[in-house]
Short mmCIF file of C-alpha atoms in Angstrom, two decimals:
data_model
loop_
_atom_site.label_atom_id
_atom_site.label_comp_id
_atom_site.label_asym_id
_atom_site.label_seq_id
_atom_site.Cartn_x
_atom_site.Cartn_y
_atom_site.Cartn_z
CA UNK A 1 0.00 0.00 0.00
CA UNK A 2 1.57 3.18 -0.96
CA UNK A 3 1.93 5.78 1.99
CA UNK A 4 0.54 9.57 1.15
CA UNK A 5 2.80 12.43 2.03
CA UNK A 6 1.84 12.55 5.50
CA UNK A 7 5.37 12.65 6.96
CA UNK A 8 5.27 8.85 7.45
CA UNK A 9 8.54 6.88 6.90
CA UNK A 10 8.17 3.36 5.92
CA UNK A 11 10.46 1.08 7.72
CA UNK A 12 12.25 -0.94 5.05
CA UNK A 13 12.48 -4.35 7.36
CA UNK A 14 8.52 -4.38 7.74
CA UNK A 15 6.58 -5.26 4.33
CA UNK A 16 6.55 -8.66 4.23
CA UNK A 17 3.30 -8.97 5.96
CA UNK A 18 0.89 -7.05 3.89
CA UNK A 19 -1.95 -6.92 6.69
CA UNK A 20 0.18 -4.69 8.55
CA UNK A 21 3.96 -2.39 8.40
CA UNK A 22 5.94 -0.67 10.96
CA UNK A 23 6.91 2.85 10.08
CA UNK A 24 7.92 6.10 11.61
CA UNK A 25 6.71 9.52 12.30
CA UNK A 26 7.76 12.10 14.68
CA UNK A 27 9.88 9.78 16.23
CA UNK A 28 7.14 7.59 17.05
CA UNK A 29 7.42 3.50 16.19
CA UNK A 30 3.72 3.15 14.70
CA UNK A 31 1.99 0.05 13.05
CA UNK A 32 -0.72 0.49 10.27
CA UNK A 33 -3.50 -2.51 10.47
CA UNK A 34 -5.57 -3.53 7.36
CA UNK A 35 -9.37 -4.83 8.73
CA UNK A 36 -8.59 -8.20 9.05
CA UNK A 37 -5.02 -7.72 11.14
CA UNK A 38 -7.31 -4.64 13.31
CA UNK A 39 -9.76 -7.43 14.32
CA UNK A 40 -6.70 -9.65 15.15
CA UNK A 41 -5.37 -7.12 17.15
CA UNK A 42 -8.53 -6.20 18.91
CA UNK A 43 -9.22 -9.75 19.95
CA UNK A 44 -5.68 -10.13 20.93
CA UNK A 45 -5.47 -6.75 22.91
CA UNK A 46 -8.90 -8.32 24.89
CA UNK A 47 -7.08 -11.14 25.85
CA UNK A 48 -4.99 -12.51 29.52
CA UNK A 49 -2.11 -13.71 27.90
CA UNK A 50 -0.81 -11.10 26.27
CA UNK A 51 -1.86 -8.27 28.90
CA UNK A 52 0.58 -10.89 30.87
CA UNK A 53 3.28 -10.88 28.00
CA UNK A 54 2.62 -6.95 28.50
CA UNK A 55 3.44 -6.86 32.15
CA UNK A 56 6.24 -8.79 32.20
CA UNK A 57 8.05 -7.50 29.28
CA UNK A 58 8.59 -10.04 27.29
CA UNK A 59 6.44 -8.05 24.22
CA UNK A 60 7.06 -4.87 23.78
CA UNK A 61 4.63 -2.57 24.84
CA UNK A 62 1.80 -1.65 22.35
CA UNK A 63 -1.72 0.26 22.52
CA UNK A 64 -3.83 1.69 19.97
CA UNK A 65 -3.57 5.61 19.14
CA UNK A 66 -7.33 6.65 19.44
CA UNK A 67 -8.71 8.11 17.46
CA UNK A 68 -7.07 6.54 14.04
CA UNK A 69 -5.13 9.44 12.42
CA UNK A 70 -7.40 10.34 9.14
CA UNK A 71 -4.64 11.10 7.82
CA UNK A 72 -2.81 7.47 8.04
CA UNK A 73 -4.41 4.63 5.28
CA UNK A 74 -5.10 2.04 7.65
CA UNK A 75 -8.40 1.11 9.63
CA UNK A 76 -5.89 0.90 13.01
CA UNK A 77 -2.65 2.05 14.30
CA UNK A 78 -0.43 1.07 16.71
CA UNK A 79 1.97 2.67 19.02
CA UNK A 80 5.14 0.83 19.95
CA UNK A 81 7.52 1.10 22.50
CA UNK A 82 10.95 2.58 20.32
CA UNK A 83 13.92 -0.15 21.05
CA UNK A 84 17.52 1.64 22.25
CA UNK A 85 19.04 -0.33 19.49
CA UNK A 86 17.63 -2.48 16.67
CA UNK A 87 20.50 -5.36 16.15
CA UNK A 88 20.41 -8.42 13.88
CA UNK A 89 21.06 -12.38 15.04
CA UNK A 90 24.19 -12.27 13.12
CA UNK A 91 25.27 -9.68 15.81
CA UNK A 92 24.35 -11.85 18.47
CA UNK A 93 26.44 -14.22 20.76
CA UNK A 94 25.20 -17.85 20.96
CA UNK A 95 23.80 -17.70 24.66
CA UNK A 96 21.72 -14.41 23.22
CA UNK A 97 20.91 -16.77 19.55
CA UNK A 98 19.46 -19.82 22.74
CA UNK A 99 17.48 -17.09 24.89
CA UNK A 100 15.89 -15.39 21.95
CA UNK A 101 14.40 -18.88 20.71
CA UNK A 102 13.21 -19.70 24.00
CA UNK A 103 11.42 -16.67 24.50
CA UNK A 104 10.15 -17.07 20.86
CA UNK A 105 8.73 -20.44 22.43
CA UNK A 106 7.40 -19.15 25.40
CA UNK A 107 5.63 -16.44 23.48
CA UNK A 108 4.28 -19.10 20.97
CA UNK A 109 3.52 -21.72 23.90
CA UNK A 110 1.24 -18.89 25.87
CA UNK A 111 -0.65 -17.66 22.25
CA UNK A 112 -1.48 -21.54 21.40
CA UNK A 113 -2.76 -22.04 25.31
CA UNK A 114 -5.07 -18.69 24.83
CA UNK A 115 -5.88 -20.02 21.18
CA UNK A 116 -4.08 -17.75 19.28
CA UNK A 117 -0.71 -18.18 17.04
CA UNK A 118 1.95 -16.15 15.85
CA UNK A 119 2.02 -16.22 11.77
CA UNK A 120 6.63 -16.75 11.64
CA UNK A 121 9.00 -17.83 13.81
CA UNK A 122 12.16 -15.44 12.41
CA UNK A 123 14.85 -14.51 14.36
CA UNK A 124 14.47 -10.62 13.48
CA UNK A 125 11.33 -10.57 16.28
CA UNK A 126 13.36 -10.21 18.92
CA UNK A 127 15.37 -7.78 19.55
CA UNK A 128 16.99 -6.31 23.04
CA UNK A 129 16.45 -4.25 26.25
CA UNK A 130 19.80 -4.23 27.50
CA UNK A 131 20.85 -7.92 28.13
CA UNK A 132 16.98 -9.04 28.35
CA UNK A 133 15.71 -10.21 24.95
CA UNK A 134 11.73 -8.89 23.93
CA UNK A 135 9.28 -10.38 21.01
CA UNK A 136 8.49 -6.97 18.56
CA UNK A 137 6.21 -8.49 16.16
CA UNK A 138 2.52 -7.90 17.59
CA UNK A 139 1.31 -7.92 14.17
CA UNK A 140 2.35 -11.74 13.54
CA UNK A 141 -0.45 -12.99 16.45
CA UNK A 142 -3.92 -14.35 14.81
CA UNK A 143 -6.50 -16.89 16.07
CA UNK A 144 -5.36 -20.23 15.82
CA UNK A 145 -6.97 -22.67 13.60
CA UNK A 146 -7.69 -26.34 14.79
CA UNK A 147 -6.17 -28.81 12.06
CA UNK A 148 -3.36 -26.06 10.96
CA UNK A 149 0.43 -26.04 12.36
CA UNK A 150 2.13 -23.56 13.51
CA UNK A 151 2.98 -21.47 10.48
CA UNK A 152 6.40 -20.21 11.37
CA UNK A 153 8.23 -23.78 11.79
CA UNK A 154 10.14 -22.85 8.87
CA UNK A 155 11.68 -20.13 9.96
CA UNK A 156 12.25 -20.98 13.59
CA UNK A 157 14.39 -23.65 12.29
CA UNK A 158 16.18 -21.86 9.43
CA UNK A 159 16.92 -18.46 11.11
CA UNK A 160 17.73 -19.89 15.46
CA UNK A 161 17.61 -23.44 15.45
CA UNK A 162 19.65 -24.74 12.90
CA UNK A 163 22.79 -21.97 14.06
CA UNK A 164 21.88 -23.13 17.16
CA UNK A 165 22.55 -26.93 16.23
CA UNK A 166 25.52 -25.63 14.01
CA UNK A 167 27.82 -24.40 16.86
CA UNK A 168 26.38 -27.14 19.40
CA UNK A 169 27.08 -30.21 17.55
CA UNK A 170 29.55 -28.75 15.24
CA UNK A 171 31.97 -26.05 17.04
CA UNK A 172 31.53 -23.57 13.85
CA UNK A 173 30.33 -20.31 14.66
CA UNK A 174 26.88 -19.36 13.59
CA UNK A 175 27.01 -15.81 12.71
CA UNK A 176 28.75 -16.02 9.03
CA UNK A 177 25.51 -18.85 7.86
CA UNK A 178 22.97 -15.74 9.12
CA UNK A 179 24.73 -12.74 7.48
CA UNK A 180 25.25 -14.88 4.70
CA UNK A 181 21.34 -15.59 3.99
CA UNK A 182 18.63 -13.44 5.73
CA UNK A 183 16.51 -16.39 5.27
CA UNK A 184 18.82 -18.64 7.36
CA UNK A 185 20.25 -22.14 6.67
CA UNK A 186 18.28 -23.88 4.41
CA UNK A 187 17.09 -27.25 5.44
CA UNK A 188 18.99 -29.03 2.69
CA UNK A 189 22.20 -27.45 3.39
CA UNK A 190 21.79 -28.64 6.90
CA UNK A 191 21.51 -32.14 5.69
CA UNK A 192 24.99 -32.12 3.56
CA UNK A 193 26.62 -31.12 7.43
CA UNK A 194 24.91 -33.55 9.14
CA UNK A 195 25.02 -36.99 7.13
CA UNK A 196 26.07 -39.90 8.58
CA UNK A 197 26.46 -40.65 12.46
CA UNK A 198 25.79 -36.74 12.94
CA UNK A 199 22.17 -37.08 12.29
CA UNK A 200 21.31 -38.99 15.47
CA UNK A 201 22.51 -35.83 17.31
CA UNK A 202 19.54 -33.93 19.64
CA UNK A 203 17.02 -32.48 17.16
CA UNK A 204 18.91 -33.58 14.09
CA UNK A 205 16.82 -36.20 12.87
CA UNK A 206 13.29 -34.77 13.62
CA UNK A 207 14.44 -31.28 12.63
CA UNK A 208 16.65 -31.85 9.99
CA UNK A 209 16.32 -34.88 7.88
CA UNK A 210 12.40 -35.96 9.12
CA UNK A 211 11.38 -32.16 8.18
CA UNK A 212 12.95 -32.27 4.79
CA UNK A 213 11.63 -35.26 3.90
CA UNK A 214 8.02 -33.99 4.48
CA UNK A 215 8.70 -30.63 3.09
CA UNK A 216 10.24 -32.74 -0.37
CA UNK A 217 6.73 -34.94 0.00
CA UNK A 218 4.73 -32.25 -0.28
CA UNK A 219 6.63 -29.73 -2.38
CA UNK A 220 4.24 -30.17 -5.07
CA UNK A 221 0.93 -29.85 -2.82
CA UNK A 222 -0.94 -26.65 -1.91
CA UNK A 223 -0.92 -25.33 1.52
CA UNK A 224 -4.37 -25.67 1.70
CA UNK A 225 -4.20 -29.60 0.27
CA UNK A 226 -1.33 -30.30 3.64
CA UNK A 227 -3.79 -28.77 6.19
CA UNK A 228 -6.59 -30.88 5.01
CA UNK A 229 -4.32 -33.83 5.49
CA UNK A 230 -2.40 -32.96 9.24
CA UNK A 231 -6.33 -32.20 10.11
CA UNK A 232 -7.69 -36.06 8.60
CA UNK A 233 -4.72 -37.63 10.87
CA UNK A 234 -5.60 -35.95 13.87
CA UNK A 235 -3.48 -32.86 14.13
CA UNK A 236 -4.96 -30.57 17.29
CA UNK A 237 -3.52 -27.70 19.05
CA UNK A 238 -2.51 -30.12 21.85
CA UNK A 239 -0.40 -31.68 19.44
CA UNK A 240 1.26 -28.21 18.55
CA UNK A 241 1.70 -27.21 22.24
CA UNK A 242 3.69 -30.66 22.33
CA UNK A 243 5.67 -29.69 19.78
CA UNK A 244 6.82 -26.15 21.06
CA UNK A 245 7.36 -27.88 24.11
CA UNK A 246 9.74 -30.21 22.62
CA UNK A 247 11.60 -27.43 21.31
CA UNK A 248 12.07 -25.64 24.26
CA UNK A 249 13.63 -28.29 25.93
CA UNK A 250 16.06 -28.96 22.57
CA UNK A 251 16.63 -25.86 23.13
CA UNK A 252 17.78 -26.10 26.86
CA UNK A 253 19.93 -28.44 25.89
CA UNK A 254 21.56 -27.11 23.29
CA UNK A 255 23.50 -24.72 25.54
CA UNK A 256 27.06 -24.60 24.44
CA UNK A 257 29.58 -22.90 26.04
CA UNK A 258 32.06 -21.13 23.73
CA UNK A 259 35.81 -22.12 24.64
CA UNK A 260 38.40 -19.97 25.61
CA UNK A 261 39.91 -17.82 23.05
CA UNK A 262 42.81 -15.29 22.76
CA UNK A 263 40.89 -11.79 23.92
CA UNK A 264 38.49 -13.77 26.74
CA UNK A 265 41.19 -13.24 29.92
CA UNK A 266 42.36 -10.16 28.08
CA UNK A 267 42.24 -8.04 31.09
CA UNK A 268 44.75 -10.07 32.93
CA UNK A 269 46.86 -10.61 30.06
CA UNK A 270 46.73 -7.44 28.16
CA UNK A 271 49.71 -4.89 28.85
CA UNK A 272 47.40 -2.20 31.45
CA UNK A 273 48.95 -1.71 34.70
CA UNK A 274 47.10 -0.90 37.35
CA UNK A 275 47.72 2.88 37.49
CA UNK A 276 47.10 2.86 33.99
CA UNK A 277 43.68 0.65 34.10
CA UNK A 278 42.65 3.27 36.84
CA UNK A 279 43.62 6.41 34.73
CA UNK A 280 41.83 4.86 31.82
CA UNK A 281 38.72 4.24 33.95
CA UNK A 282 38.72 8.02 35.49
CA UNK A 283 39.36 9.61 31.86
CA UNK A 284 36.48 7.34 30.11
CA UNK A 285 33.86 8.05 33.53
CA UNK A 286 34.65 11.88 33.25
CA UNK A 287 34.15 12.14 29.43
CA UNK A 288 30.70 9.98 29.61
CA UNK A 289 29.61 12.42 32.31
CA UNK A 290 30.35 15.46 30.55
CA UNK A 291 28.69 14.49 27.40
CA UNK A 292 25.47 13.59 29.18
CA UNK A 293 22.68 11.08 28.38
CA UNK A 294 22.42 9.45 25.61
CA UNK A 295 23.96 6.56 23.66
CA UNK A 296 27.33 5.35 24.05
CA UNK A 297 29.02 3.47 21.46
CA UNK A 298 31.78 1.04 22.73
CA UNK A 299 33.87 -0.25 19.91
CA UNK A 300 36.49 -3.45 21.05
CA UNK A 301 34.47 -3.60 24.61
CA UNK A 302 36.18 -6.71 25.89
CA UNK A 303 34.56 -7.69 28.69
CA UNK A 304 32.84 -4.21 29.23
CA UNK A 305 34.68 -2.91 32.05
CA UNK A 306 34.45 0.71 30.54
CA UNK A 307 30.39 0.05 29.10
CA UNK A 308 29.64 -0.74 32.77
CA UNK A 309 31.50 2.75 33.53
CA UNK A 310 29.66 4.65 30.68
CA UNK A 311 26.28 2.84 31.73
CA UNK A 312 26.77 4.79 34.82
CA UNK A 313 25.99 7.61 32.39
CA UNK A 314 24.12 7.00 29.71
CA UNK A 315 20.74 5.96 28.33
CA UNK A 316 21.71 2.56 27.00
CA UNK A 317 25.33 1.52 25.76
CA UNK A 318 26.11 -0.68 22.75
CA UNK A 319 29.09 -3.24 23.54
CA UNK A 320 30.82 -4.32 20.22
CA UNK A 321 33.45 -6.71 20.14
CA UNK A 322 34.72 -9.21 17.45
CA UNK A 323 35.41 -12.42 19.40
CA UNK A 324 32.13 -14.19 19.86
CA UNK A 325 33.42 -16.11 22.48
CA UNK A 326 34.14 -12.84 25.13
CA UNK A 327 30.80 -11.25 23.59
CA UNK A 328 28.58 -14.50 25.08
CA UNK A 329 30.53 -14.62 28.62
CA UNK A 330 29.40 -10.69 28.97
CA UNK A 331 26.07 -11.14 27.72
CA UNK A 332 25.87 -14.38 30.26
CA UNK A 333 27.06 -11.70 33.35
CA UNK A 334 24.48 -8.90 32.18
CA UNK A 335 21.71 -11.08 31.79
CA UNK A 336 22.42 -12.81 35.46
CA UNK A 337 22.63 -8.90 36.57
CA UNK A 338 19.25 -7.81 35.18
CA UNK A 339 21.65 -5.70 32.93
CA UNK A 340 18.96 -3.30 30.87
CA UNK A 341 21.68 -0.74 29.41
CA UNK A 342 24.32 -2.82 28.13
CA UNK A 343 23.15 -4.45 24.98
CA UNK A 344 27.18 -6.59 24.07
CA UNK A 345 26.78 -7.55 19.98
CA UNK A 346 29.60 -9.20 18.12
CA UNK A 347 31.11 -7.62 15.23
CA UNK A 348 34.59 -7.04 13.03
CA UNK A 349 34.74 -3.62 12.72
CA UNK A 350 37.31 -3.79 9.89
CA UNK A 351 34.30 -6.09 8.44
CA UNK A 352 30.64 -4.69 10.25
CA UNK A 353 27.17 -5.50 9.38
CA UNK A 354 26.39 -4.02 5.74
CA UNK A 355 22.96 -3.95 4.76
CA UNK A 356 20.76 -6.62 3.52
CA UNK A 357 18.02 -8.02 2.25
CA UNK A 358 15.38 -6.83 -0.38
CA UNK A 359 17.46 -3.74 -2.23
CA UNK A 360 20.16 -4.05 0.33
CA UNK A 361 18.05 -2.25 2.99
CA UNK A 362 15.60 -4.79 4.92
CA UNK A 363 18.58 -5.04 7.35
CA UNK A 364 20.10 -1.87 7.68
CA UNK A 365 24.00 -1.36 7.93
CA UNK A 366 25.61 -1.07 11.66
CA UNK A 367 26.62 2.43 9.80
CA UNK A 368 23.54 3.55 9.83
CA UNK A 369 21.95 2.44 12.71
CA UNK A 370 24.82 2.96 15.15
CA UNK A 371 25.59 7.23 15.07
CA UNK A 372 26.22 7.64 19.30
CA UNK A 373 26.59 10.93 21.56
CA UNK A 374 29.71 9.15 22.75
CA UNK A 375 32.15 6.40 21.17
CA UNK A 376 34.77 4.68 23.07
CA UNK A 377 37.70 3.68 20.62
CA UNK A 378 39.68 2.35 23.35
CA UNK A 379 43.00 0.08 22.42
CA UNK A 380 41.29 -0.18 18.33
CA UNK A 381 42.98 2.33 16.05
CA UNK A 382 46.14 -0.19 16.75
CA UNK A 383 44.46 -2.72 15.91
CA UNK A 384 42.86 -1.55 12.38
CA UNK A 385 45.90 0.58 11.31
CA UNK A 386 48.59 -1.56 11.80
CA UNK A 387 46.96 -5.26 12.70
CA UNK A 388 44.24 -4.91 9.55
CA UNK A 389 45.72 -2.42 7.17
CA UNK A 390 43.53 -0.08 7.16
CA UNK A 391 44.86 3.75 6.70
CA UNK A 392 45.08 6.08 9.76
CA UNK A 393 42.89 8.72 8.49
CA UNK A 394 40.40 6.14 7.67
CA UNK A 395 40.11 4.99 10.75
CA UNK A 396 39.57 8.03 12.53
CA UNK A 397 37.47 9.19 9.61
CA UNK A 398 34.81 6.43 10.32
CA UNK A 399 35.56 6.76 14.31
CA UNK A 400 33.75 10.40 13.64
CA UNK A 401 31.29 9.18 11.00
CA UNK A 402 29.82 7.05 13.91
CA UNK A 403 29.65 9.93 16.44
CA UNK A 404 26.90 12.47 16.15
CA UNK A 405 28.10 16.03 15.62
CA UNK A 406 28.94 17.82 19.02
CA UNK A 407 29.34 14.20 20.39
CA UNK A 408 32.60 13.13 21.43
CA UNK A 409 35.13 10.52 20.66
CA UNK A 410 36.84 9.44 23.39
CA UNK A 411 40.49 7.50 21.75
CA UNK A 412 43.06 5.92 22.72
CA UNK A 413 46.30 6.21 20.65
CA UNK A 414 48.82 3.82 21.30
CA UNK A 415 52.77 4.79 20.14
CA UNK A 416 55.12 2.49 18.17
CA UNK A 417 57.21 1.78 21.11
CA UNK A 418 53.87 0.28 23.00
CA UNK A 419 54.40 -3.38 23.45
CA UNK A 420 51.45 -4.44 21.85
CA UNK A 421 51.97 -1.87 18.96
CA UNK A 422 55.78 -3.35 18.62
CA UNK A 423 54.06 -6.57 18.72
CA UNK A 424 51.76 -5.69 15.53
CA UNK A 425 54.38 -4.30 13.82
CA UNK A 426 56.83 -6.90 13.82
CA UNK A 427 54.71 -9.00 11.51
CA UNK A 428 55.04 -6.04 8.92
CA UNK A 429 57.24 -5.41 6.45
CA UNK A 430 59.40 -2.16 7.73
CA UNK A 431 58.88 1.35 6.85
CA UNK A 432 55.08 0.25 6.42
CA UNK A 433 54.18 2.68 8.46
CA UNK A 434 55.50 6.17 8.41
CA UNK A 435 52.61 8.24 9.32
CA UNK A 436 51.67 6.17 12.62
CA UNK A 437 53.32 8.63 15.40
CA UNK A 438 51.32 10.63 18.17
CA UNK A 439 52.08 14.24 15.84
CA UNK A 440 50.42 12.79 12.98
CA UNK A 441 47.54 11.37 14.88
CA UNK A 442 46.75 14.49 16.87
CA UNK A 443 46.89 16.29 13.35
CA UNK A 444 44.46 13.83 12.28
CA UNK A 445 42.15 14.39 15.16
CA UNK A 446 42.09 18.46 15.09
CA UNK A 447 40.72 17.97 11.71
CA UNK A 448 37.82 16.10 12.84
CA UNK A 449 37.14 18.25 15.80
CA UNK A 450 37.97 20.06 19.16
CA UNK A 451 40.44 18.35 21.23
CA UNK A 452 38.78 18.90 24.87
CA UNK A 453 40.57 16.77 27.32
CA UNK A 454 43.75 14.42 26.83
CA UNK A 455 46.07 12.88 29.53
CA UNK A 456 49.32 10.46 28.89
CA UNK A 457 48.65 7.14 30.98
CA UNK A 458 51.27 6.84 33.52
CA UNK A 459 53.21 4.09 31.24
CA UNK A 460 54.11 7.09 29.06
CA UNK A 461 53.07 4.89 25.87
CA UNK A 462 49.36 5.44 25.38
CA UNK A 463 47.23 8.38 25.42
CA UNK A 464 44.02 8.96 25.52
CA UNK A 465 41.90 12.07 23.89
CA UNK A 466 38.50 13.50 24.00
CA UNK A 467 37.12 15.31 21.09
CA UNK A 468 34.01 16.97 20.53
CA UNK A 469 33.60 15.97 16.70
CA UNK A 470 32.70 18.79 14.37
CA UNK A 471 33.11 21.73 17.19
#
């Protein structure tokens, strides 16, 4: 349905449905309904279980803007609570991949009690109060019909449990499979990696092999021609709460615990004294505090010592690290804490998210979802400039591309003499790099704003800078 000039902005990850679309105005998250999707709602909206789902946050909080704007082509509209930060599961740590299905479950196992259903199972509705994962798609719940299954099997197993089953039973990390499709791992794909003794693994056989055999048996038959058949042999919605409640406990057991890996006992590894850990900490709480509320942008957090310190500060931080392995012990600590600021997401960022999807924009780019009041590039530009290449000015042009103007960047630039930075560059072939020296990056820097604060750490080879970016 095309959207008059009414200052409306479609949101390009919400069309797939067409009884319903998210979209933007004012800096409202709104819904549009079509009839049929307004009585859903209605009926829904009437019911216990999802005033329940309401009160304990595990669906985000909806109501109804009364009266419909006249101005807005649809015969409802929703409010929705806005989300701190809209991520994608190929951002997510495995633990965060587990809890996200489960409450998926949950949310499915309550509808089918009340006698509703949910239309998909994707990954992509959930997303993320802090460390506490919350189901966004209202518009997916309808009444549930006897005789019909649960609509969404599909992509439940193609877009959280198949990864899930990929790094349980086979050590490989999931997150390349889901940025690599947004449809997730196709069913026969799953088959070529587990042939052999691998399909009598947990939930192989019934979710892998059985499931493509039926889907190959009836790949020629309507939808409508299946239902008639699962209702002839007896299929009832007791049968379908069985079967969401043998996938929560496949689940349960499917939690795998990432091994140890070169950055996950970083802290007590990594070259930081302790006068220099402490003047670190009281530079990065100082800047945070100065710059205010808002969003804080933590790029290499580690195990988010300094996003607990800007959390002290801000709205809501965003945690990104590249080794999935560190990113899934922090999101295990938040979520024990009843963390709701901290939201930890994995990520390369000489490699981040680009956008995806239909025209490259269903998924939008970490670029252009991730502009902060603060960053924290804290022991990175090392790490991109000399470890991955990637030219000085780049890096700090992209540090202020992600920082909203009058922000600040808080940096940390660490010398050639630095052990780790001697470390890097002995792997390179000398005279590399000329231009990486403390005048050339504080050149760099002026250029991309106003220097406010900077302090040498007391191991005279690292300092750290605030800038206010564009003042």
């Amino acid at each position: 349905m095309a959207l008059p000039d009414t200052g409306l902005r479609a949101e390009p990850g919400s069309f797939r449905d067409p009884g319903n679309r998210v979209f933007h105005r004012a800096g409202e998250v709104l819904r549009g309904l079509d009839e049929r999707s307004a009585r859903d709602w209605r009926a829904l909206a009437a019911s216990d279980f999802f005033r329940d789902l309401l009160a304990t946050g595990q669906v985000c909080g909806t109501e109804e803007v009364f009266p419909t704007p006249v101005d807005v082509p649809w015969a409802a509209v929703l409010r929705h609570e806005r989300i701190p930060f809209v991520s994608h599961p190929y951002e997510w740590s495995y633990g965060m991949l587990r809890d996200a299905a489960l409450l998926h479950l949950e949310v499915l196992r309550a509808a089918l009690a009340a006698g509703f259903t949910t239309k998909d199972g994707s990954a992509y509705n959930v997303q993320w109060r802090g460390a506490a994962p919350v189901f966004i798609d209202v518009g997916s719940f309808e009444a549930a019909r006897d005789g019909e299954p649960w609509a969404g099997y599909r992509q439940f197993c193609q877009t959280l449990l198949y990864p899930l089953l990929v790094q349980a039973h086979l050590g490989l990390d999931f997150q390349p499979f889901l940025r690599a499709r947004i449809d997730g791992i196709e069913p026969d794909q799953m088959r070529r990696l587990f042939g052999g003794a691998r399909r009598w693994r947990a939930g192989v056989l019934t979710h892998v092999h059985l499931h493509g055999a039926m889907q190959n048996r009836n790949a020629e038959a309507s939808t409508s021609a299946v239902r008639a058949q699962l209702r002839a042999a007896g299929y009832s919605r007791e049968l379908a709460l069985a079967t969401v409640r043998g996938l929560a406990k496949l689940v349960r057991r499917l939690d795998h615990r990432p091994g140890e890996s070169h950055w996950s006992d970083y802290q007590r590894t990594c070259a930081y004294s302790v006068p220099d850990r402490q003047a670190k900490e009281h530079f990065v709480d100082r800047a945070v505090a100065a710059t205010g509320p808002g969003r804080v942008l933590d790029l290499g957090a580690n195990d988010g010592r300094y996003a607990r310190i800007a959390a002290r500060h801000a709205d809501h931080v965003v945690a990104v690290e590249q080794d999935p392995a560190v990113v899934d012990a922090l999101y295990r600590a938040l979520r024990d804490e009843g963390e709701g600021r901290i939201l930890p997401l994995v990520m390369d960022l000489a490699d981040p998210s680009p956008g995806g999807g239909w025209r490259g924009v269903e998924r939008a780019s970490f670029a252009d979802r991730a502009r902060a009041d603060v960053v924290l590039a804290l022991a990175v530009v090392h790490h991109l400039a000399i470890g991955r290449n990637v030219p000085l000015p780049e890096v700090l042009d992209q540090l202020a591309a992600l920082t909203v103007t009058g922000g600040s960047l808080v940096v940390e630039f660490v010398h050639p003499e630095d052990p780790m930075a001697r470390r890097l560059l002995a792997n390179k072939p000398d005279g590399l790099f000329p231009d990486y020296h403390r005048e050339a990056f504080e050149s760099l820097l002026a250029a991309r704003g106003r220097v406010v604060a900077r302090t040498d750490l007391p191991s005279g080879t690292r300092t750290l800078y605030q800038v206010v970016v564009g003042g």
